Coordinates of C-alpha atoms and ligand atoms in Angstrom, one line a residue:
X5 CA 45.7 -16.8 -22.2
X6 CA 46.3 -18.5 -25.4
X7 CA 47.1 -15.3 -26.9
X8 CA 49.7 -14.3 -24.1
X9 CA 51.5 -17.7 -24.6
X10 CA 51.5 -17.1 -28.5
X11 CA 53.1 -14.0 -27.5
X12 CA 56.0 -15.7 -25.6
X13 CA 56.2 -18.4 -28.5
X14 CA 57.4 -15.6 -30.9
X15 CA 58.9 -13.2 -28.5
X16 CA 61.3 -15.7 -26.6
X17 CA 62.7 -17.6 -30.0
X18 CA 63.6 -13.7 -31.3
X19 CA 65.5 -12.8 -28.5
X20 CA 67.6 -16.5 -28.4
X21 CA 67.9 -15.7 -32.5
X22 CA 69.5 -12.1 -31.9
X23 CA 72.3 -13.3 -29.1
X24 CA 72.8 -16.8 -31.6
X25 CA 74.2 -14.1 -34.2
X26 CA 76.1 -12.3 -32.1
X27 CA 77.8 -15.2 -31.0
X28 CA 81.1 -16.3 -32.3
X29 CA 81.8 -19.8 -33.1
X30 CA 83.8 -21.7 -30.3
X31 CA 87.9 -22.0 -31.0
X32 CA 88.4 -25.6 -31.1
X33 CA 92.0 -25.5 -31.9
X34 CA 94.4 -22.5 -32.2
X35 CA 97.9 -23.2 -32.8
X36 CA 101.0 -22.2 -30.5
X37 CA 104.2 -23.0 -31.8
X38 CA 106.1 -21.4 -28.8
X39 CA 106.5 -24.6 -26.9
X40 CA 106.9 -26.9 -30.2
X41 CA 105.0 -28.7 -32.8
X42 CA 102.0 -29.5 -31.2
X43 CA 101.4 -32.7 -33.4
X44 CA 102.5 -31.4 -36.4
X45 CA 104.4 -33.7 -38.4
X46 CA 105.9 -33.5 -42.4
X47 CA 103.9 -35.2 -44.5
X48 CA 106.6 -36.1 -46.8
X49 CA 107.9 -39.3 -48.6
X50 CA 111.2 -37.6 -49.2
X51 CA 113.5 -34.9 -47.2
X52 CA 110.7 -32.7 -46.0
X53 CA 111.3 -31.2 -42.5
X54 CA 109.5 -29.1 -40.2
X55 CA 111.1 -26.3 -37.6
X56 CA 109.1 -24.1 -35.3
X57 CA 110.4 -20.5 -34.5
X58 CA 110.4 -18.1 -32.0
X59 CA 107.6 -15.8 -33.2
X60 CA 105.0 -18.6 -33.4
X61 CA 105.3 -19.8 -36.8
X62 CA 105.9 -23.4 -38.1
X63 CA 108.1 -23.5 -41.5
X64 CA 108.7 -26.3 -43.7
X65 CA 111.5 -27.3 -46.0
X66 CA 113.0 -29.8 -47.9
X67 CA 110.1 -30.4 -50.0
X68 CA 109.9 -32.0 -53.4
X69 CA 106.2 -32.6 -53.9
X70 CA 102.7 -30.0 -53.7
X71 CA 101.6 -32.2 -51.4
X72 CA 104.9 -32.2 -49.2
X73 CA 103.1 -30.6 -46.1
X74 CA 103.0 -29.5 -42.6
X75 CA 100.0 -31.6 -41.5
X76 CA 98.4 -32.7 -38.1
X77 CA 95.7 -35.5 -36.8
X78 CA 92.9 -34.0 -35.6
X79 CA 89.4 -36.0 -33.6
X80 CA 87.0 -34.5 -35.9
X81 CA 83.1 -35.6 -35.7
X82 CA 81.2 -36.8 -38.7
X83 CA 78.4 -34.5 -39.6
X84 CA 79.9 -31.4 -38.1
X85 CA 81.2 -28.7 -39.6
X86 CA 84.3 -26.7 -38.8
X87 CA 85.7 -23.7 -40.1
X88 CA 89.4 -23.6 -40.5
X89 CA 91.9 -20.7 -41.3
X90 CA 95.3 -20.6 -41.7
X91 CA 98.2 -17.8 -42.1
X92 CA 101.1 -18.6 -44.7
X93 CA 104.0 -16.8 -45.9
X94 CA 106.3 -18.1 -48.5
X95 CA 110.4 -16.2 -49.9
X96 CA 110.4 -18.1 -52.7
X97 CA 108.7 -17.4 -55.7
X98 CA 106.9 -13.9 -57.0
X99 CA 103.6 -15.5 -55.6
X100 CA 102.0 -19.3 -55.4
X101 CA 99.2 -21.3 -54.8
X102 CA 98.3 -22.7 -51.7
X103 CA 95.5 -25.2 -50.6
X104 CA 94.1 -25.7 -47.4
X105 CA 92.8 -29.9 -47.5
X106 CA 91.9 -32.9 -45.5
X107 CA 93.6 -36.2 -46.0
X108 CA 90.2 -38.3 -44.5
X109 CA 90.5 -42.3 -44.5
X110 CA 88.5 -44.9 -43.5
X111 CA 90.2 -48.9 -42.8
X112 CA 93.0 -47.1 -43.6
X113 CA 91.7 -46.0 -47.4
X114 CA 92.8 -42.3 -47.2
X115 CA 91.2 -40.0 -49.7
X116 CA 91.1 -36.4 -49.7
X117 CA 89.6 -33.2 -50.1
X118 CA 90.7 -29.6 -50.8
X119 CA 89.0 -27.0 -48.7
X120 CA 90.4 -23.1 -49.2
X121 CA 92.8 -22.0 -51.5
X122 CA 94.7 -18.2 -51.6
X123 CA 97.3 -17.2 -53.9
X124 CA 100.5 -16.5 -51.9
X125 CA 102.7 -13.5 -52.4
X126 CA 106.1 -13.2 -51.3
X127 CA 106.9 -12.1 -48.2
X128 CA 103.1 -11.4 -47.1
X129 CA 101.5 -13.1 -45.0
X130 CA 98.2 -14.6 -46.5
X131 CA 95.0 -15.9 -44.9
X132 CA 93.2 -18.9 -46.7
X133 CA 90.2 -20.1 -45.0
X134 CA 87.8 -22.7 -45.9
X135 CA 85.1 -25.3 -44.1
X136 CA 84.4 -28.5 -43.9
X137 CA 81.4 -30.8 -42.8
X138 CA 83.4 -34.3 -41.5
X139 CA 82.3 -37.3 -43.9
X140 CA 82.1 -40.9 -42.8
X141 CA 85.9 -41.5 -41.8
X142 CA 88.2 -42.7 -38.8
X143 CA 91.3 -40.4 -39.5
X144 CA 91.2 -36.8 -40.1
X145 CA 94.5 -34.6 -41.6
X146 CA 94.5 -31.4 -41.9
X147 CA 97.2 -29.9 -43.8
X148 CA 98.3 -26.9 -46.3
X149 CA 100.0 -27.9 -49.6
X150 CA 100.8 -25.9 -52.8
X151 CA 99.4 -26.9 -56.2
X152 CA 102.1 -24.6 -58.0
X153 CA 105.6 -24.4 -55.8
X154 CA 106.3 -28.1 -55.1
X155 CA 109.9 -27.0 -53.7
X156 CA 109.3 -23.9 -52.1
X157 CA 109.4 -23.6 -48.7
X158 CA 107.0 -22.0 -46.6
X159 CA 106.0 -20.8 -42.8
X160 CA 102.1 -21.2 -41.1
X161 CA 100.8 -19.6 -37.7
X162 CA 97.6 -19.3 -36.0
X163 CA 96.1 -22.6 -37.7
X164 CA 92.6 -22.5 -36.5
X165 CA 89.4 -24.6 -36.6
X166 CA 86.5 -23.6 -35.3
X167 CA 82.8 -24.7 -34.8
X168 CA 79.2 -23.3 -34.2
X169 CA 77.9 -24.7 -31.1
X170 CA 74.5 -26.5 -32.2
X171 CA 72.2 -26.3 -29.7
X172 CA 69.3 -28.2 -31.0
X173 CA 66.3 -27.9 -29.3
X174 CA 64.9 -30.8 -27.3
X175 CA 61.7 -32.7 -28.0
X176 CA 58.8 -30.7 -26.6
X177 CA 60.9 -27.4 -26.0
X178 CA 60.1 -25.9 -29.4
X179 CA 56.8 -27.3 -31.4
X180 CA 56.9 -29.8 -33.8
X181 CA 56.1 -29.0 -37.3
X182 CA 55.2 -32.9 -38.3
X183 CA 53.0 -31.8 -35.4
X184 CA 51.8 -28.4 -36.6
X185 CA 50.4 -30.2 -39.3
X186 CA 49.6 -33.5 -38.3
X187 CA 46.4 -34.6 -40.2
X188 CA 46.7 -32.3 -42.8
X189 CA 50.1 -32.9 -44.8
X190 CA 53.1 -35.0 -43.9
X191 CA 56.2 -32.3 -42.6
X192 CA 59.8 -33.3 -44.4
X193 CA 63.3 -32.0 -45.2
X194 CA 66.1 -33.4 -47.4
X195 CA 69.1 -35.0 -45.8
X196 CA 72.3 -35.6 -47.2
X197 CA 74.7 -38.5 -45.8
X198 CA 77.1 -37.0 -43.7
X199 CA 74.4 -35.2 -41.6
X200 CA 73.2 -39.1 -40.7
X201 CA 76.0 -39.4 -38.5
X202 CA 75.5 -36.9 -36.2
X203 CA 72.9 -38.6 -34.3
X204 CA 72.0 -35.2 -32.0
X205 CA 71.0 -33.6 -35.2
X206 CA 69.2 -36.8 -36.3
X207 CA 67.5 -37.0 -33.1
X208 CA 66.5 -33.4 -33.9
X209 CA 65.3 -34.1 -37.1
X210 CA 63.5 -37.2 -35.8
X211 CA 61.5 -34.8 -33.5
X212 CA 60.8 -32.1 -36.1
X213 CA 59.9 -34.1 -39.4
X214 CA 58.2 -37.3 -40.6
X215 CA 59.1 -37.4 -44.2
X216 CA 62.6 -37.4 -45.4
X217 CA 64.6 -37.2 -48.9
X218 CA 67.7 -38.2 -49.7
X219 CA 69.5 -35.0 -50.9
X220 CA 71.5 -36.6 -53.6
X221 CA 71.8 -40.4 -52.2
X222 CA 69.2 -42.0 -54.6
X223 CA 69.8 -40.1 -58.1
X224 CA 71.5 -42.3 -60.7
X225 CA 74.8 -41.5 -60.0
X226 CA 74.8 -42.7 -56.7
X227 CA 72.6 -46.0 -57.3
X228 CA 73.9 -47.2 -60.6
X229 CA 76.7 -49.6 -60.2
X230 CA 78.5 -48.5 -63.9
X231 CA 81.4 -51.2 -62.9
X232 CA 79.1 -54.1 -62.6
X233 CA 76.5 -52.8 -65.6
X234 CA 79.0 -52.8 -67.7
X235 CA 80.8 -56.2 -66.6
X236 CA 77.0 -57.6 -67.5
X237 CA 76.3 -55.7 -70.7
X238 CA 78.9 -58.0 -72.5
X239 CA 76.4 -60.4 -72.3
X240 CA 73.2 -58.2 -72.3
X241 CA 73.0 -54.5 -73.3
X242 CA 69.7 -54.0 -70.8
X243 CA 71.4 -55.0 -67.7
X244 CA 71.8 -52.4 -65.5
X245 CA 73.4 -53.0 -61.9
X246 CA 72.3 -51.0 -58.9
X247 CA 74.0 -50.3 -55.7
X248 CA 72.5 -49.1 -52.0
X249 CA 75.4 -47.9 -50.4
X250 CA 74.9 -44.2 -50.3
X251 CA 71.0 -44.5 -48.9
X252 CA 71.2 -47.3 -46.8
X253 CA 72.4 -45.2 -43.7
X254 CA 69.3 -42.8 -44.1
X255 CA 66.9 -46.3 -45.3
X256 CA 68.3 -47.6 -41.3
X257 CA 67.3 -44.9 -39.9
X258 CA 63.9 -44.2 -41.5
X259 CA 63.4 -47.7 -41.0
X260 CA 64.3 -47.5 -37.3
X261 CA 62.3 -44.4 -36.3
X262 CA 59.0 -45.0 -38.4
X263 CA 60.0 -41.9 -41.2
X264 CA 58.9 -42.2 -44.4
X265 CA 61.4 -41.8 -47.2
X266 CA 60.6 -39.9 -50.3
X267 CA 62.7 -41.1 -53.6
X268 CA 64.2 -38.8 -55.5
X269 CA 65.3 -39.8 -58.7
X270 CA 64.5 -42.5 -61.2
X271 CA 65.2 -39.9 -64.0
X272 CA 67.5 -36.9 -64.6
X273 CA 69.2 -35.0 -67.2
X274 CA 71.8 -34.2 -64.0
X275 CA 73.7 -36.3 -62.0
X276 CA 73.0 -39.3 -63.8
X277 CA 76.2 -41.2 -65.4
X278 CA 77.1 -40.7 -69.0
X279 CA 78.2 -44.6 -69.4
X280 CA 73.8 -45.5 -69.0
X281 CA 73.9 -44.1 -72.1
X282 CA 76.1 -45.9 -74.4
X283 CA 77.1 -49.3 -75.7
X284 CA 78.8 -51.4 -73.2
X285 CA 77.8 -48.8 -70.8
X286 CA 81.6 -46.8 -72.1
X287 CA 81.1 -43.4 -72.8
X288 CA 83.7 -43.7 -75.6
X289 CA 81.3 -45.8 -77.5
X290 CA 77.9 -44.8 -79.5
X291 CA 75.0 -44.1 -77.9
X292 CA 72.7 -46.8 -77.2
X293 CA 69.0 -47.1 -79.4
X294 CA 65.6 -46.5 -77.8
X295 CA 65.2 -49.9 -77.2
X296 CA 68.0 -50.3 -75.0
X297 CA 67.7 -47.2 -72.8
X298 CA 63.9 -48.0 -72.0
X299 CA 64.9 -51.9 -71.9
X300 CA 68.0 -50.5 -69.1
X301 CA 65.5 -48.2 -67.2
X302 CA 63.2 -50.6 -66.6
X303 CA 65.5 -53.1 -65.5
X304 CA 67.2 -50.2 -63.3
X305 CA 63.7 -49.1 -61.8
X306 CA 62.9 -53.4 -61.4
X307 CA 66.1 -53.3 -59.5
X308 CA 65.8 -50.8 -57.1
X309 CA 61.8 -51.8 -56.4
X310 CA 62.3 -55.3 -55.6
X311 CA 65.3 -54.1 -53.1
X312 CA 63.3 -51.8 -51.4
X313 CA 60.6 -53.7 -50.9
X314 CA 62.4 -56.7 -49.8
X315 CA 64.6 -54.5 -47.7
X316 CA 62.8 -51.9 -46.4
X317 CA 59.2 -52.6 -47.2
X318 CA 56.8 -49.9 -46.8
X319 CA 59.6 -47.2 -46.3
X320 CA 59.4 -45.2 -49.2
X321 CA 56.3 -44.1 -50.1
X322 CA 57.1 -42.2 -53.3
X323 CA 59.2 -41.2 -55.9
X324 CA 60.0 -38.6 -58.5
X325 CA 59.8 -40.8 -61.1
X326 CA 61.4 -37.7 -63.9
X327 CA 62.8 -34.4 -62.7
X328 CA 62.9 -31.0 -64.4
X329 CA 61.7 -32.1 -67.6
X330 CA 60.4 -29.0 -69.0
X331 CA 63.4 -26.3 -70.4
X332 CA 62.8 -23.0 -68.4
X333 CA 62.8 -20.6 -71.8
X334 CA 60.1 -22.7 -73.9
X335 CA 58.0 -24.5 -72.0
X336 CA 59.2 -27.6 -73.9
X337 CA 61.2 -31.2 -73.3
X338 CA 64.7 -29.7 -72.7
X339 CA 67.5 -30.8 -74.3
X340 CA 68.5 -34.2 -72.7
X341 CA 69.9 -37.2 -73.8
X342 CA 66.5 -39.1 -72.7
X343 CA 65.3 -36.9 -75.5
X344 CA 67.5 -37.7 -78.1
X345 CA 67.6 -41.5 -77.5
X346 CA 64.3 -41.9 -76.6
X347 CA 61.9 -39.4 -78.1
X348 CA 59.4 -36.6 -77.2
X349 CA 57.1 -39.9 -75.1
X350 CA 60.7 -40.6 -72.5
X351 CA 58.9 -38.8 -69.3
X352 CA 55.6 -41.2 -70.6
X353 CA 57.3 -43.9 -70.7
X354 CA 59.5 -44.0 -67.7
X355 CA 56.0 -43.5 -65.9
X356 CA 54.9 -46.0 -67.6
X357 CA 58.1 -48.3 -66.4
X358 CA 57.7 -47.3 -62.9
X359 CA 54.2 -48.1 -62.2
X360 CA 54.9 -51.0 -63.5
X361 CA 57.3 -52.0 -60.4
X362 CA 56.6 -49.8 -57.8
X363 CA 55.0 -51.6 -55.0
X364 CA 51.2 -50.9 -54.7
X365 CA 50.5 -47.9 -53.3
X366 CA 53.6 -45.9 -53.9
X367 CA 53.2 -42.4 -55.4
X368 CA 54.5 -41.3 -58.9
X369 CA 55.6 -37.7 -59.0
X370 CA 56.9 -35.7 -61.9
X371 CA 58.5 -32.8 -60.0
X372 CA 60.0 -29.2 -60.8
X373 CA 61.2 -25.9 -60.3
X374 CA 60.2 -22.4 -61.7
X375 CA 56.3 -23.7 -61.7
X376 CA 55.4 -20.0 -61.0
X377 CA 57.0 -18.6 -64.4
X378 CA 54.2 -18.6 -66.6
X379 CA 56.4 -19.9 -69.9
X380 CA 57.4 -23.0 -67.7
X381 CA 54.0 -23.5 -66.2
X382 CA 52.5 -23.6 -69.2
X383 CA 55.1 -26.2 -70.7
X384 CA 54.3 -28.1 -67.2
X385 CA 50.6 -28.2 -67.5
X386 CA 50.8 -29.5 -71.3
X387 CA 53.5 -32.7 -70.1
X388 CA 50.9 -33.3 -66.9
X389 CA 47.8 -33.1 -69.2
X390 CA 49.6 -35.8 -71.5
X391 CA 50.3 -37.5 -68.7
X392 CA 47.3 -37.9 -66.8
X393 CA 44.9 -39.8 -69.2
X394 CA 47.5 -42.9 -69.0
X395 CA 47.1 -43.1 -65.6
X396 CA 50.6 -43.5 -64.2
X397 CA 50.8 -40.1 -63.0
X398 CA 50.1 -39.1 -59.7
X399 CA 50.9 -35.9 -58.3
X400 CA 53.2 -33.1 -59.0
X401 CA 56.0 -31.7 -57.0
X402 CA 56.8 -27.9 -56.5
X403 CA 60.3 -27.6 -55.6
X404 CA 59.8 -24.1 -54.7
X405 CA 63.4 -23.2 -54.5
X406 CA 62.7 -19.2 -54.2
X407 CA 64.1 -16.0 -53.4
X408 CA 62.3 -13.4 -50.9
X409 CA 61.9 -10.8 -53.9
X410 CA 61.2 -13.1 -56.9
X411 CA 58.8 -14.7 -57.4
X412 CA 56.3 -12.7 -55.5
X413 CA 53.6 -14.7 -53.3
X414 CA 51.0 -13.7 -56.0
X415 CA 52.5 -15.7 -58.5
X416 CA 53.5 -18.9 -56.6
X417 CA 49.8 -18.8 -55.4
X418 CA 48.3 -18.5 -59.0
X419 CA 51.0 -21.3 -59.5
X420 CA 49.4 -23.7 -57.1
X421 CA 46.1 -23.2 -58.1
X422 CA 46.6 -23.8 -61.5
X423 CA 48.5 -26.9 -60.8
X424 CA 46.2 -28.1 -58.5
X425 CA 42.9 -27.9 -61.1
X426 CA 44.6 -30.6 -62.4
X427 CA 43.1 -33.0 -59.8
X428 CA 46.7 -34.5 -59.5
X429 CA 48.2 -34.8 -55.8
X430 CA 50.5 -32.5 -54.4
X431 CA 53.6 -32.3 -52.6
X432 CA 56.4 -28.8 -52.2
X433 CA 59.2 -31.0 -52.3
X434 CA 62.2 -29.1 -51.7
X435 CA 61.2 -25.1 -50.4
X436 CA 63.3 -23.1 -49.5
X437 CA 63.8 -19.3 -49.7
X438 CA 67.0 -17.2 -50.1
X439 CA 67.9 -13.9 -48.3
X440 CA 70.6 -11.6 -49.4
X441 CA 71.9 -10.8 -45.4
X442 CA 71.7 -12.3 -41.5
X443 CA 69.9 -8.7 -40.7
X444 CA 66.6 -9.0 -38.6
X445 CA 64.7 -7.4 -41.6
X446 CA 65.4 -10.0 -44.2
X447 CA 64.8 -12.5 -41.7
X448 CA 61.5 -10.6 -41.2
X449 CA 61.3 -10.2 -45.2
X450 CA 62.0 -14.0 -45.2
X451 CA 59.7 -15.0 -42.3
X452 CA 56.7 -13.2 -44.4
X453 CA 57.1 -15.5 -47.7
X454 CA 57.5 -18.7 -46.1
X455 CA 54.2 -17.7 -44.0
X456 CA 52.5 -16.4 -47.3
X457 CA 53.6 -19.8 -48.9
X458 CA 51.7 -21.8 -45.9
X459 CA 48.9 -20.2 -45.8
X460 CA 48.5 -20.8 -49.6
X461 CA 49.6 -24.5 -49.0
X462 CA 46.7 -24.5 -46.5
X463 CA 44.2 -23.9 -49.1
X464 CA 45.0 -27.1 -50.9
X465 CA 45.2 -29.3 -48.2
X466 CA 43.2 -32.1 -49.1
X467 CA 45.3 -32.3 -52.3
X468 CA 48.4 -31.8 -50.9
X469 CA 50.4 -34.7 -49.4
X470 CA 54.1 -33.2 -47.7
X471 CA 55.7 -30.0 -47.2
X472 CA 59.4 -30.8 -47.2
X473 CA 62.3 -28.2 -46.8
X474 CA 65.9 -28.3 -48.9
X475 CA 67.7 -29.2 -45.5
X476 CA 67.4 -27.9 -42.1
X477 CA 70.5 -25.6 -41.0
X478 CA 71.2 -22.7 -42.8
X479 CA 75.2 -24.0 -42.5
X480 CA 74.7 -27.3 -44.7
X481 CA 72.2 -26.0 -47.3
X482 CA 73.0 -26.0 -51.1
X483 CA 72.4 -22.3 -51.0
X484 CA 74.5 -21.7 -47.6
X485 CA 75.6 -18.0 -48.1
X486 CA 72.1 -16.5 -49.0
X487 CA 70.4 -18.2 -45.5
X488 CA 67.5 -20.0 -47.1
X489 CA 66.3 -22.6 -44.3
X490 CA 64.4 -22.4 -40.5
X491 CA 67.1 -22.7 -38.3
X492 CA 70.5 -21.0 -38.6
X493 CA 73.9 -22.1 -38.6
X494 CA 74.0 -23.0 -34.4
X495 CA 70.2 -24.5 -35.1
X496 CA 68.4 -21.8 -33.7
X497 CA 65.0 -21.3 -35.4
X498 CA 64.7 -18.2 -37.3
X499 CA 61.4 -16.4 -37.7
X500 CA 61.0 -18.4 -40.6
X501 CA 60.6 -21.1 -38.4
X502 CA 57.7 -19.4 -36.3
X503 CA 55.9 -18.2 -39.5
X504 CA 55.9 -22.1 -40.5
X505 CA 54.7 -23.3 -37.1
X506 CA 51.9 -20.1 -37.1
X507 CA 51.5 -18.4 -40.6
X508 CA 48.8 -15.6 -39.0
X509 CA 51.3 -14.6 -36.8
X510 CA 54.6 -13.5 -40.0
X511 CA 51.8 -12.0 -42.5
Ligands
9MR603 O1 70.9 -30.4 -52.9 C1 71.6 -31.0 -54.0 C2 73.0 -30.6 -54.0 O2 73.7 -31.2 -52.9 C3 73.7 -31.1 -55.3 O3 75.0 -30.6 -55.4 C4 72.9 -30.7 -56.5 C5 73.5 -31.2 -57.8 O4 72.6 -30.9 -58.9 O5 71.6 -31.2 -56.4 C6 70.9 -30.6 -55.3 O6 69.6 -31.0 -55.3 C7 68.8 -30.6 -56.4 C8 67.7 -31.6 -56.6 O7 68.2 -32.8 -56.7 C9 66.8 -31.2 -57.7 N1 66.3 -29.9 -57.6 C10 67.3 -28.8 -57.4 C11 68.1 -29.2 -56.1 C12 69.1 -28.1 -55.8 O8 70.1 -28.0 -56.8

């Protein structure tokens, strides 16, 4: 019996997965220009005018600006994502450059994005596509400007947007992994902020994970305030303001439905602003000493701490205190300005810092990628075994960000294991695993590793602390176009999916 409904577990998901690919994404909006402008209006401060014609197309002239555009309102939802494509033709110039963008405001603050862009030759009619997930905003434009033929007039027809129907599953419908592996290792995924307000993906999430990460929402580009730092440095250089509004959405919502939050990061050679590391906190300036940067991070970790905890006490649970210390080619402290200012003890001592403000309990992580190349495990082990005997340390994350032929299941196992002798705790913190197609044999291919990579997870469980995937639709992940995630672009769970809920069953 158990068998048989094992069976229809794998069997039924497979034969939803093959009609989700065949379907098309639903037309939300097609233009028709035959009976008028359908809402379409010049965005113009000048002349600009538009004219609709008999064969469908709009055409706009009088334009003295790029951004001088046919443009139109359109009721977009925040944390979807729509593909749009447009047809233009311009007469006027050997060829030009067209953008497809989105004038987005909030209160009335308009702010925009560009989407697609096509070079335009004359006389041919040009496609220019392009996507876009809808941010937190009250007004959406959707427009086509030129970034090289502010005067030239052109004509657009069949203006389209179009979305994947999600159909998430409900609660109960499809297991659970937090469930799967309840008592073993907390189940996570990454979320970035405009997927918070889509609340039936959230309440999909809710259902499938108990650990979350912020994608990019708590790396020091997002939390330090460089404004007010550097307003406070003209009194003292080790000031260093922070700011919550990025995270606080995902903090709510953690807070709300009992998920833990995993931090990620204190420190980075990436995404962390220049201005932390010079006088006056102005990148035109010299760089600060030693003194000063570890005087700043620890009054940037103090910061954030004591907010948490007074604000959201007990939500996150750990951190990645330093992130991809360790250079890929030679095993040693890449290149970094944390380097440079600080010296070869800066991973040390930001451990160092953080334990010394981090609320009891919460779990120090150094964290990084490649762990199953042998020159960068190497240079891994030697920072963790330096590490260790000060006793700020305590686990290690395996981003695991692979690819279905490299590196092979052999060597992420050997990985592991080799990490693990360590005695440190464990977490995968950001898995995921690229395909080069949609066909049913690299999902198969795919299905296989992630199953492989469980079952070696498995081994370790006692060490090991969360599993948490890179995001959860294939549609919003950082590595969209090679398919890495469970669930594909409608939210349908791929055999990946199945071989995560029951490794036996993808080996
Ligand atoms: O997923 C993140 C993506 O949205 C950002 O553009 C990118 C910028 O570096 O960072 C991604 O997350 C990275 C994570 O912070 C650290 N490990 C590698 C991840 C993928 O690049």
């Amino acid at each position: 019996m158990r068998k048989l409904l094992l069976l229809v577990l794998i069997l039924f998901p497979l034969l939803l997965f093959t009609n989700a690919i065949c379907e098309e994404n639903a037309v939300l909006y097609q233009s028709d220009f035959s009976s008028g402008s359908d809402g379409w209006y010049a965005r113009s401060t000048g002349g600009a005018r538009l004219k609709t014609t008999q064969d469908g197309t709009l055409a706009i002239t009088g334009r003295s600006d790029n951004w001088h555009s046919p443009g139109r309102d359109f009721a977009l939802a925040q944390g979807v994502r729509y593909e749009l494509s447009v047809q233009v033709r311009q007469s006027e110039k050997a060829q030009a450059r067209f953008m497809f963008s989105v004038a987005h405001s909030l209160g009335g603050f308009e702010s925009y994005e560009n989407l697609g862009s096509a070079t335009v030759k004359k006389d041919e009619w040009t496609t220019i596509t392009g996507s876009y997930t809808a941010g937190l905003f009250d007004r959406f434009v959707l427009y086509v400007e030129t970034s090289d033929a502010p005067s030239a007039g052109f004509e657009i027809r069949d203006f389209r947007v179009t979305s994947a129907e999600l159909v998430f599953a409900e609660e109960e419908t499809i297991p659970a992994l937090k469930d799967v592996y309840a008592g073993r290792f907390d189940f996570g995924t990454a979320v970035t902020f405009s997927e918070l307000f889509n609340a039936e993906r959230m309440a999909f999430y809710a259902s499938q994970f108990n650990i979350m990460t912020p994608g990019n929402e708590m790396k020091p580009d997002y939390i330090l305030d460089v404004f007010k730092s550097a307003q406070l440095a003209k009194t003292d250089e080790t000031a260093a303001a922070v700011r919550f509004d990025s995270v606080k959405p995902l903090l709510d919502y953690a807070k709300v439905n009992g998920i833990k939050v995993h931090g990620h990061v204190l420190v980075w050679h990436q995404q962390t602003p220049e201005a932390f590391f010079h006088e006056g906190y102005s990148p035109a300036k010299p760089l600060v000493s030693r003194e000063v940067l570890l005087a700043r991070l620890d009054n940037y970790v103090k910061n954030i701490m004591t907010y948490l905890d007074e604000n959201y006490p007990g939500v996150v649970v750990s951190w990645d205190v330093v992130n991809e210390a360790i250079d890929d080619g030679s095993g040693k402290l890449r290149d970094s300005k944390w380097l440079t200012i600080v010296g070869e003890d800066y991973v040390a001592r930001a451990f160092e810092i953080a334990r010394r403000h981090a609320p009891e309990g919460t779990l120090l992580f150094y964290n990084d990628y490649n762990t199953a190349i042998l020159i960068k495990q190497m240079g891994i082990l030697n920072l963790l075994k330096e590490l260790i005997p000060e006793g700020n340390i305590d686990g290690y994350g395996f981003q695991m960000h692979h690819d279905v032929s490299f590196p092979s299941t052999m060597q992420i196992a050997e990985s592991v294991r080799r990490i693990a002798e360590t005695g440190l705790k464990l977490r995968v913190s950001e898995l995921d695993v690229t395909i080069p197609d949609m066909s049913e044999e690299s999902y198969a291919r795919q299905a296989k590793m992630y199953a492989q990579i469980m079952n070696t997870l498995e081994l370790y469980k006692d060490q090991l602390l969360a599993v948490q995937v890179w995001g959860v639709t294939d549609d919003l992940s950082w590595r969209a176009s090679q398919y890495p995630l469970l669930f594909d672009g409608k939210a349908q769970p791929k055999p990946a999916f199945w071989a995560v809920v029951d490794p036996s069953s993808s080996l």
